[in-house]
Each structure stands twice: as C-alpha cells, then as structure tokens.
Short mmCIF file of C-alpha atoms in Angstrom, two decimals:
data_model
loop_
_atom_site.label_atom_id
_atom_site.label_comp_id
_atom_site.label_asym_id
_atom_site.label_seq_id
_atom_site.Cartn_x
_atom_site.Cartn_y
_atom_site.Cartn_z
CA LYS A 1 -3.15 136.30 109.57
CA GLN A 2 -5.49 133.72 108.07
CA GLU A 3 -3.86 130.49 106.94
CA VAL A 4 -5.59 127.76 105.00
CA THR A 5 -4.35 124.18 104.94
CA GLN A 6 -5.56 121.37 102.72
CA ILE A 7 -5.00 117.69 103.33
CA PRO A 8 -4.06 115.54 101.52
CA ALA A 9 -1.87 117.35 99.01
CA ALA A 10 -2.55 114.63 96.47
CA LEU A 11 -5.00 111.78 96.21
CA SER A 12 -5.47 108.95 93.74
CA VAL A 13 -8.63 106.85 93.79
CA PRO A 14 -10.32 104.31 91.51
CA GLU A 15 -13.38 105.38 89.58
CA GLY A 16 -16.64 105.09 91.50
CA GLU A 17 -15.15 105.65 94.92
CA ASN A 18 -16.52 108.26 97.30
CA LEU A 19 -13.91 110.62 98.70
CA VAL A 20 -13.40 113.49 101.12
CA LEU A 21 -11.08 116.44 100.81
CA ASN A 22 -10.19 118.39 103.92
CA CYS A 23 -9.62 122.08 104.52
CA SER A 24 -8.73 123.84 107.75
CA PHE A 25 -8.30 127.52 108.56
CA THR A 26 -6.69 129.24 111.51
CA ASP A 27 -9.06 132.18 112.06
CA SER A 28 -12.65 131.06 112.58
CA ALA A 29 -14.00 134.59 112.05
CA ILE A 30 -14.84 134.03 108.41
CA TYR A 31 -17.42 135.58 106.13
CA ASN A 32 -17.63 132.64 103.75
CA LEU A 33 -15.72 129.67 102.39
CA GLN A 34 -15.50 128.61 98.79
CA TRP A 35 -14.37 125.47 97.01
CA PHE A 36 -12.88 125.73 93.53
CA ARG A 37 -11.71 123.36 90.88
CA GLN A 38 -8.66 124.09 88.74
CA ASP A 39 -7.64 122.08 85.70
CA PRO A 40 -3.95 122.13 84.67
CA GLY A 41 -2.97 125.48 83.19
CA LYS A 42 -6.48 126.83 83.56
CA GLY A 43 -8.33 129.29 85.75
CA LEU A 44 -10.68 128.57 88.61
CA THR A 45 -14.17 127.14 88.49
CA SER A 46 -16.29 127.87 91.54
CA LEU A 47 -17.93 124.71 92.89
CA LEU A 48 -19.62 125.64 96.14
CA LEU A 49 -19.82 128.68 98.39
CA ILE A 50 -20.83 128.37 102.04
CA GLN A 51 -21.78 131.40 104.07
CA SER A 52 -20.55 131.52 107.66
CA SER A 53 -24.09 130.92 108.91
CA GLN A 54 -24.49 127.75 106.85
CA ARG A 55 -23.32 124.25 107.63
CA GLU A 56 -23.34 122.71 104.18
CA GLN A 57 -24.02 123.18 100.51
CA THR A 58 -24.75 120.60 97.85
CA SER A 59 -24.41 120.59 94.09
CA GLY A 60 -24.91 117.33 92.25
CA ARG A 61 -22.35 114.82 93.46
CA LEU A 62 -20.59 117.44 95.56
CA ASN A 63 -21.30 118.27 99.16
CA ALA A 64 -19.34 120.80 101.18
CA SER A 65 -19.64 121.14 104.94
CA LEU A 66 -18.48 123.88 107.24
CA ASP A 67 -17.69 123.75 110.95
CA LYS A 68 -16.69 127.32 111.60
CA SER A 69 -15.97 126.93 115.29
CA SER A 70 -13.38 124.23 114.67
CA GLY A 71 -12.04 125.89 111.54
CA ARG A 72 -12.77 123.00 109.20
CA SER A 73 -14.50 122.28 105.94
CA THR A 74 -14.81 119.12 103.90
CA LEU A 75 -15.65 118.54 100.27
CA TYR A 76 -17.34 115.21 99.65
CA ILE A 77 -17.36 113.82 96.12
CA ALA A 78 -19.67 110.90 95.51
CA ALA A 79 -19.15 108.24 92.86
CA SER A 80 -15.98 109.80 91.52
CA GLN A 81 -15.33 109.89 87.77
CA PRO A 82 -12.13 110.36 85.71
CA GLY A 83 -13.48 113.78 84.73
CA ASP A 84 -13.25 114.82 88.36
CA SER A 85 -9.46 114.71 88.12
CA ALA A 86 -8.22 118.22 88.91
CA THR A 87 -6.83 120.32 91.72
CA TYR A 88 -9.39 121.35 94.32
CA LEU A 89 -8.78 124.60 96.14
CA CYS A 90 -10.35 125.77 99.36
CA ALA A 91 -10.50 129.52 100.06
CA VAL A 92 -11.87 131.61 102.89
CA ARG A 93 -12.86 135.23 103.21
CA SER A 94 -12.31 136.71 106.61
CA ASN A 95 -15.02 138.58 108.41
CA SER A 96 -13.29 141.95 108.37
CA GLY A 97 -14.54 144.19 105.64
CA ASN A 98 -13.29 144.30 102.10
CA THR A 99 -10.97 141.33 102.30
CA PRO A 100 -9.98 138.95 99.52
CA LEU A 101 -10.11 135.19 99.47
CA VAL A 102 -7.17 133.37 101.04
CA PHE A 103 -6.35 130.08 99.39
CA GLY A 104 -5.01 126.75 100.50
CA LYS A 105 -2.43 124.94 98.38
CA GLY A 106 -5.01 122.55 97.02
CA THR A 107 -5.49 118.82 96.71
CA ARG A 108 -4.53 117.21 93.40
CA LEU A 109 -7.08 114.52 92.68
CA SER A 110 -6.61 111.71 90.18
CA VAL A 111 -9.51 109.39 89.49
CA ILE A 112 -8.33 106.25 87.73
CA ALA A 113 -10.64 104.53 85.25
CA GLY B 1 -22.94 133.95 86.51
CA ALA B 2 -20.60 136.90 86.28
CA VAL B 3 -17.84 136.64 83.68
CA VAL B 4 -14.31 137.91 83.99
CA SER B 5 -11.98 137.86 81.01
CA GLN B 6 -8.22 138.21 80.79
CA HIS B 7 -6.04 139.11 77.87
CA PRO B 8 -3.72 137.76 76.73
CA SER B 9 -4.07 134.15 77.83
CA ARG B 10 -0.40 133.51 77.13
CA VAL B 11 2.52 135.83 76.57
CA ILE B 12 6.22 135.29 76.06
CA CYS B 13 8.52 138.24 76.42
CA LYS B 14 12.21 138.93 76.62
CA SER B 15 13.93 139.83 79.84
CA GLY B 16 13.89 143.56 80.46
CA THR B 17 10.70 144.31 78.58
CA SER B 18 7.31 145.22 80.06
CA VAL B 19 4.10 143.27 79.69
CA LYS B 20 0.53 144.44 80.26
CA ILE B 21 -2.26 142.07 81.26
CA GLU B 22 -5.88 143.19 81.05
CA CYS B 23 -8.71 142.02 83.25
CA ARG B 24 -12.30 142.85 82.35
CA SER B 25 -15.62 142.24 84.04
CA LEU B 26 -17.96 141.59 81.14
CA ASP B 27 -21.42 141.75 82.63
CA PHE B 28 -21.05 143.53 85.94
CA GLN B 29 -19.32 146.48 87.50
CA ALA B 30 -16.31 145.52 89.58
CA THR B 31 -15.70 147.95 92.38
CA THR B 32 -12.86 145.78 93.63
CA MET B 33 -10.36 143.71 91.69
CA PHE B 34 -7.66 141.40 92.97
CA TRP B 35 -4.51 140.15 91.29
CA TYR B 36 -3.06 136.76 92.22
CA ARG B 37 -0.04 134.86 90.98
CA GLN B 38 0.42 131.14 91.02
CA PHE B 39 3.66 129.20 90.69
CA PRO B 40 3.58 125.59 89.45
CA LYS B 41 1.86 123.26 91.89
CA GLN B 42 1.42 126.10 94.36
CA SER B 43 -1.64 127.96 95.53
CA LEU B 44 -2.80 131.40 94.51
CA MET B 45 -0.93 134.16 96.30
CA LEU B 46 -2.59 137.56 96.50
CA MET B 47 -0.46 140.32 95.01
CA ALA B 48 -2.66 143.37 95.35
CA THR B 49 -6.17 144.69 95.82
CA SER B 50 -7.48 147.61 93.82
CA ASN B 51 -10.63 149.64 94.19
CA GLU B 52 -11.88 151.61 91.21
CA GLY B 53 -10.38 155.07 91.13
CA SER B 54 -7.95 154.40 93.98
CA LYS B 55 -4.37 153.29 94.25
CA ALA B 56 -3.84 149.58 94.66
CA THR B 57 -2.93 148.08 98.00
CA TYR B 58 -0.03 145.68 97.66
CA GLU B 59 0.68 142.65 99.79
CA GLN B 60 3.89 142.48 101.73
CA GLY B 61 6.81 141.54 99.54
CA VAL B 62 5.19 142.63 96.27
CA GLU B 63 7.05 145.50 94.57
CA LYS B 64 4.56 148.16 93.57
CA ASP B 65 7.00 149.75 91.13
CA LYS B 66 7.48 146.46 89.37
CA PHE B 67 3.85 145.36 89.26
CA LEU B 68 1.86 148.41 88.21
CA ILE B 69 -1.87 148.10 88.70
CA ASN B 70 -4.42 150.44 87.21
CA HIS B 71 -8.14 150.21 87.93
CA ALA B 72 -9.39 153.19 86.01
CA SER B 73 -12.90 152.00 85.32
CA LEU B 74 -15.50 149.71 86.86
CA THR B 75 -14.90 147.07 84.20
CA LEU B 76 -11.17 147.15 83.57
CA SER B 77 -8.02 146.61 85.58
CA THR B 78 -4.54 146.20 84.17
CA LEU B 79 -1.39 144.68 85.58
CA THR B 80 1.88 145.76 84.02
CA VAL B 81 4.98 143.76 84.80
CA THR B 82 7.83 146.19 84.26
CA SER B 83 11.37 145.16 83.35
CA ALA B 84 10.36 141.52 83.47
CA HIS B 85 12.83 138.86 84.56
CA PRO B 86 12.65 135.07 84.24
CA GLU B 87 11.65 134.79 87.90
CA ASP B 88 8.49 136.76 87.06
CA SER B 89 7.36 133.85 84.90
CA SER B 90 4.14 132.67 86.47
CA PHE B 91 0.40 132.28 86.06
CA TYR B 92 -1.39 135.53 86.84
CA ILE B 93 -5.10 135.43 87.71
CA CYS B 94 -7.38 138.38 88.28
CA SER B 95 -10.56 138.36 90.29
CA ALA B 96 -13.42 140.82 90.59
CA ARG B 97 -16.09 141.58 93.12
CA THR B 98 -19.12 143.81 92.75
CA GLY B 99 -19.17 145.40 96.16
CA TYR B 100 -17.78 145.41 99.66
CA SER B 101 -20.42 142.99 100.90
CA SER B 102 -20.59 140.86 97.81
CA TYR B 103 -20.68 137.16 98.44
CA GLU B 104 -18.42 135.98 95.68
CA GLN B 105 -15.23 136.74 93.85
CA TYR B 106 -15.29 135.92 90.16
CA PHE B 107 -12.08 134.76 88.56
CA GLY B 108 -10.58 135.26 85.16
CA PRO B 109 -9.08 132.38 83.18
CA GLY B 110 -5.51 133.45 83.93
CA THR B 111 -2.52 134.61 81.92
CA ARG B 112 0.59 132.50 81.53
CA LEU B 113 3.65 134.75 81.43
CA THR B 114 6.98 133.36 80.31
CA VAL B 115 10.02 135.59 80.43
CA THR B 116 12.99 134.36 78.41
#
C-alpha cells in the first residue's frame, strides 16, 4: 500500500528565504505526483503536477523535482513571501489503473514578514 | 482549468439527522469521483471511489451504510452522512477525474460538517 511522508511537518522562515519541502513515497511505481496548497479551512489548489517520466516542473517561484527510483520529490520555493504561508500537500497516483491520489500529511509553512 | 463545486460549504446538524453534500463538475464530465475527509491538521483520507452509474467502492474502515454515495450522472455525485454523530464532524472534499487515464484530479472547495 502506497504511503506518502512529508518532512518537516511544520516550518517557519523569514520572508525572502528560499526553502525546500520534502516528500517521500514507498512505492516507486507511480503514474504522477502532485503538489497542492491548502489554506486554513479551504480546499486544495493544485501547484504542480509531475508525470512519472519527468524530473521537474516549474511555475513561477516554485520548482518541483521528482526522483522516482528513490521515491522522493522536493518542492522548492524561492524568495518566500508571507502570502506563501499555507499547508503544502504532496500526493501520488500509483501506476495501477484507476487509482486515486494518496496524500501525505502536509507541511505547514509560515513565512514571517 | 476544470472546476468542481461543492454544496453546502458549511453545514451544522443535530446528532441523529442525515446530511447530503453535493459535488458537481461544472465544465467537464466526471467519469470518476472521489470523496475524502480531513480531520484538523491531518491529511486527506480517501473514503470512497465512485464511477458514474456504478456502486461506489469504499476504503477499508468506511461504513458504506453510513456514508451513502450516489454518482447518478457524469456531473453530479452526492455524499449522504446518515444518522450523523459528533465524531462525523470533519471537512469533506470531493474530487473528480475525466477518465481512467486522465492526468489530474480536480478538487472541490470542501464542506465543513459540524454535528452537535
């Protein structure tokens, strides 16, 4: 059964700092991996989706990498801003047909002005 | 991008009553819908998967008679929490996908259920 782990569980950084969030998964046979943002009491906002054949995706100040063989992904946030404060969730879809995303517990990020 | 809506966004009900949550795909046909629940400061836990016109497949530990899922059309799925109890209070999020090989799941904004 696929398990997704995110480290750290919480992170507090000063504004302007670059940071890395980590995600690991136990079964490397994945179809894709997705990073989401969730604000308190709100739904999910998709940030980046990486197909299993890709190694990274970029969107603005965000860069996500994927090392499928080692079961790891990182989300890099450059020049962090207070508006980046949220919970960041990593989710993977296994490479076995009509399967849903499996989520990690998330990293709660606070960017201090 | 594809839009998924949920209604209501918040609901408070008394213990023992039933509550229905609707999930709609607004600009695409959702052959598959997923229902997740999320407890405070926890991740999303999959409850069930439903394909249009078929019975839902429930995850282990989820009571199918308590959480009734109907996916009668390609744009609508409903989750009914029957005989709700305070421990059912949670954030329920639906997700939709267009096909078996679709790349992405699209998520609704969630429904906050509070059972008093």
